[in-house]
Amino acid sequence: MFETTHLHITTWVIGLILFFVAVGLHKSGQVKGSKISHMVLRLFYLLIIGTGAALFFIHSSIDPALYGVKFLLGVLVIGFMEMVLVRSKKGKPTGVMWILLILALLGTLYLGFRLPVGFNFFM
Ligand code: HEM
């Protein structure tokens, strides 16, 4: 169950959807809806990290350095999603956080699909 990447992919896809739902609801002024989707998203952060960490502990001996970078980038994606949401709630500028989020996300997707377990689009 935790050796393959299916569960991990499911958790981060749902996480990304929840993130965009929370951003969209916040932009359209639906504070309560945005708050609820943000709360559920926080639960998904734990599931993403849990399934990612399980993959890491099972497979990282294949290439400890690259798996370490994947771990770090994955955590950064979560960190920047949280920063975007919290800063927009406080009315602070989010431009830099969006750029960092997109860069971290692209790096995570590239490395995830490059590493040997699951899909290998870039090998
Ligand atoms: C939103 C954040 C994240 C995204 C978008 C993401 C994306 C991905 C993708 C696309 C894959 C490849 C799936 C496949 O090839 O079938 C993957 C695999 C993996 N992820 Fe993540 N991930 C995220 C967070 C994390 C976190 C937080 C960790 C560590 C705690 C982590 C650890 C791993 C590991 C170890 C693999 C297996 C790599 C391999 O294919 O050999 N990920 N992830």
Short mmCIF file of C-alpha atoms and ligand atoms in Angstrom, two decimals:
data_model
loop_
_atom_site.label_atom_id
_atom_site.label_comp_id
_atom_site.label_asym_id
_atom_site.label_seq_id
_atom_site.Cartn_x
_atom_site.Cartn_y
_atom_site.Cartn_z
CA MET A 1 0.00 0.00 0.00
CA PHE A 2 2.80 2.43 0.92
CA GLU A 3 5.41 1.00 -1.48
CA THR A 4 3.68 2.29 -4.61
CA THR A 5 3.09 5.97 -5.37
CA HIS A 6 -0.71 5.75 -5.92
CA LEU A 7 -1.72 6.85 -2.44
CA HIS A 8 0.85 9.66 -2.42
CA ILE A 9 -0.35 10.92 -5.82
CA THR A 10 -3.99 10.81 -4.62
CA THR A 11 -3.16 12.88 -1.52
CA TRP A 12 -1.22 15.63 -3.32
CA VAL A 13 -3.73 15.89 -6.19
CA ILE A 14 -6.58 16.36 -3.67
CA GLY A 15 -4.31 18.76 -1.72
CA LEU A 16 -3.69 20.92 -4.79
CA ILE A 17 -7.42 20.97 -5.62
CA LEU A 18 -8.26 22.03 -2.04
CA PHE A 19 -5.60 24.73 -2.22
CA PHE A 20 -7.12 26.25 -5.39
CA VAL A 21 -10.64 25.94 -3.96
CA ALA A 22 -9.52 27.80 -0.79
CA VAL A 23 -7.82 30.53 -2.88
CA GLY A 24 -10.87 30.86 -5.17
CA LEU A 25 -13.36 31.04 -2.30
CA HIS A 26 -11.23 33.62 -0.52
CA LYS A 27 -11.07 35.75 -3.68
CA SER A 28 -14.84 35.59 -4.11
CA GLY A 29 -15.34 36.71 -0.50
CA GLN A 30 -16.64 33.40 0.83
CA VAL A 31 -14.66 33.50 4.05
CA LYS A 32 -16.33 30.53 5.74
CA GLY A 33 -15.96 28.22 2.75
CA SER A 34 -12.34 29.23 2.34
CA LYS A 35 -11.67 28.57 6.03
CA ILE A 36 -13.20 25.09 5.85
CA SER A 37 -11.28 24.09 2.71
CA HIS A 38 -8.08 25.44 4.30
CA MET A 39 -8.72 23.28 7.40
CA VAL A 40 -9.29 20.16 5.31
CA LEU A 41 -6.17 21.07 3.28
CA ARG A 42 -4.13 21.11 6.51
CA LEU A 43 -5.26 17.54 7.18
CA PHE A 44 -4.10 16.65 3.67
CA TYR A 45 -0.69 18.20 4.37
CA LEU A 46 -0.26 15.49 6.99
CA LEU A 47 -1.40 12.77 4.58
CA ILE A 48 0.96 14.05 1.84
CA ILE A 49 3.89 14.13 4.26
CA GLY A 50 2.94 10.73 5.73
CA THR A 51 2.67 8.95 2.37
CA GLY A 52 5.79 10.78 1.06
CA ALA A 53 7.80 9.89 4.16
CA ALA A 54 6.72 6.23 3.84
CA LEU A 55 7.97 6.19 0.21
CA PHE A 56 11.15 7.92 1.36
CA PHE A 57 11.93 5.38 4.08
CA ILE A 58 11.17 2.41 1.83
CA HIS A 59 13.04 3.57 -1.29
CA SER A 60 15.59 6.28 -0.43
CA SER A 61 18.53 3.85 -0.34
CA ILE A 62 18.26 3.78 -4.19
CA ASP A 63 19.58 7.37 -4.31
CA PRO A 64 19.68 9.04 -0.89
CA ALA A 65 20.68 12.49 -2.18
CA LEU A 66 17.92 12.86 -4.79
CA TYR A 67 15.32 11.35 -2.46
CA GLY A 68 16.45 13.87 0.17
CA VAL A 69 15.94 16.73 -2.30
CA LYS A 70 12.48 15.34 -3.21
CA PHE A 71 11.55 15.24 0.49
CA LEU A 72 12.71 18.83 0.98
CA LEU A 73 10.98 20.18 -2.14
CA GLY A 74 7.72 18.41 -1.20
CA VAL A 75 7.77 20.02 2.24
CA LEU A 76 8.57 23.41 0.65
CA VAL A 77 5.53 23.11 -1.67
CA ILE A 78 3.35 22.62 1.40
CA GLY A 79 5.06 25.54 3.16
CA PHE A 80 4.48 27.92 0.24
CA MET A 81 0.83 26.84 -0.17
CA GLU A 82 0.32 27.68 3.49
CA MET A 83 2.14 31.02 3.10
CA VAL A 84 -0.04 32.01 0.12
CA LEU A 85 -3.24 31.22 2.02
CA VAL A 86 -2.23 32.81 5.32
CA ARG A 87 -0.85 35.95 3.65
CA SER A 88 -3.94 36.41 1.49
CA LYS A 89 -6.14 36.07 4.59
CA LYS A 90 -4.10 38.83 6.24
CA GLY A 91 -4.34 40.99 3.13
CA LYS A 92 -0.56 40.88 2.60
CA PRO A 93 1.08 40.61 -0.86
CA THR A 94 1.42 37.03 -2.12
CA GLY A 95 3.32 37.52 -5.42
CA VAL A 96 6.70 36.23 -4.21
CA MET A 97 5.08 33.27 -2.44
CA TRP A 98 3.21 32.31 -5.65
CA ILE A 99 6.48 32.35 -7.62
CA LEU A 100 8.26 30.24 -4.99
CA LEU A 101 5.29 27.86 -4.88
CA ILE A 102 5.29 27.39 -8.66
CA LEU A 103 9.07 26.84 -8.76
CA ALA A 104 8.98 24.35 -5.87
CA LEU A 105 5.98 22.56 -7.40
CA LEU A 106 7.63 22.24 -10.83
CA GLY A 107 10.83 20.94 -9.18
CA THR A 108 8.86 18.45 -7.07
CA LEU A 109 6.84 17.15 -10.03
CA TYR A 110 9.96 16.82 -12.18
CA LEU A 111 11.97 15.02 -9.52
CA GLY A 112 9.03 12.83 -8.44
CA PHE A 113 8.41 11.64 -12.00
CA ARG A 114 12.17 11.24 -12.59
CA LEU A 115 12.85 9.09 -9.55
CA PRO A 116 12.57 5.35 -10.19
CA VAL A 117 9.40 4.33 -8.28
CA GLY A 118 6.01 4.75 -10.02
CA PHE A 119 5.79 6.81 -13.21
CA ASN A 120 9.05 7.75 -14.93
CA PHE A 121 8.24 10.41 -17.52
CA PHE A 122 11.74 11.89 -17.55
CA MET A 123 14.04 8.87 -17.82
C1 HEM B 1 2.43 18.86 -2.65
C2 HEM B 1 3.58 18.28 -2.45
C3 HEM B 1 4.08 17.12 -3.26
C4 HEM B 1 3.94 16.86 -4.61
C5 HEM B 1 3.23 17.68 -5.68
C6 HEM B 1 4.61 15.58 -4.85
C7 HEM B 1 4.71 14.96 -6.10
C8 HEM B 1 5.24 13.71 -6.30
C9 HEM B 1 5.29 13.02 -7.57
C10 HEM B 1 4.79 13.58 -8.90
C11 HEM B 1 5.87 11.81 -7.38
C12 HEM B 1 6.14 10.74 -8.43
C13 HEM B 1 5.04 9.73 -8.48
C14 HEM B 1 5.35 8.61 -9.43
O1 HEM B 1 6.42 8.62 -10.07
O2 HEM B 1 4.50 7.69 -9.56
C15 HEM B 1 6.21 11.72 -5.97
C16 HEM B 1 6.87 10.66 -5.40
C17 HEM B 1 7.48 10.75 -4.16
N1 HEM B 1 7.30 11.74 -3.21
FE1 HEM B 1 6.21 13.39 -3.41
N2 HEM B 1 5.16 15.11 -3.68
C18 HEM B 1 4.85 16.04 -2.68
C19 HEM B 1 5.21 15.96 -1.35
C20 HEM B 1 6.10 15.05 -0.84
C21 HEM B 1 6.63 15.07 0.50
C22 HEM B 1 6.24 16.10 1.58
C23 HEM B 1 7.49 14.02 0.60
C24 HEM B 1 8.29 13.57 1.78
C25 HEM B 1 7.86 13.63 3.02
C26 HEM B 1 7.51 13.33 -0.67
C27 HEM B 1 8.25 12.20 -0.98
C28 HEM B 1 8.13 11.46 -2.13
C29 HEM B 1 8.87 10.23 -2.40
C30 HEM B 1 9.91 9.58 -1.50
C31 HEM B 1 8.45 9.77 -3.67
C32 HEM B 1 8.93 8.53 -4.46
C33 HEM B 1 9.89 8.98 -5.54
C34 HEM B 1 10.02 7.95 -6.66
O3 HEM B 1 9.23 8.02 -7.63
O4 HEM B 1 10.92 7.12 -6.58
N3 HEM B 1 6.65 13.98 -1.53
N4 HEM B 1 5.80 12.88 -5.34
#
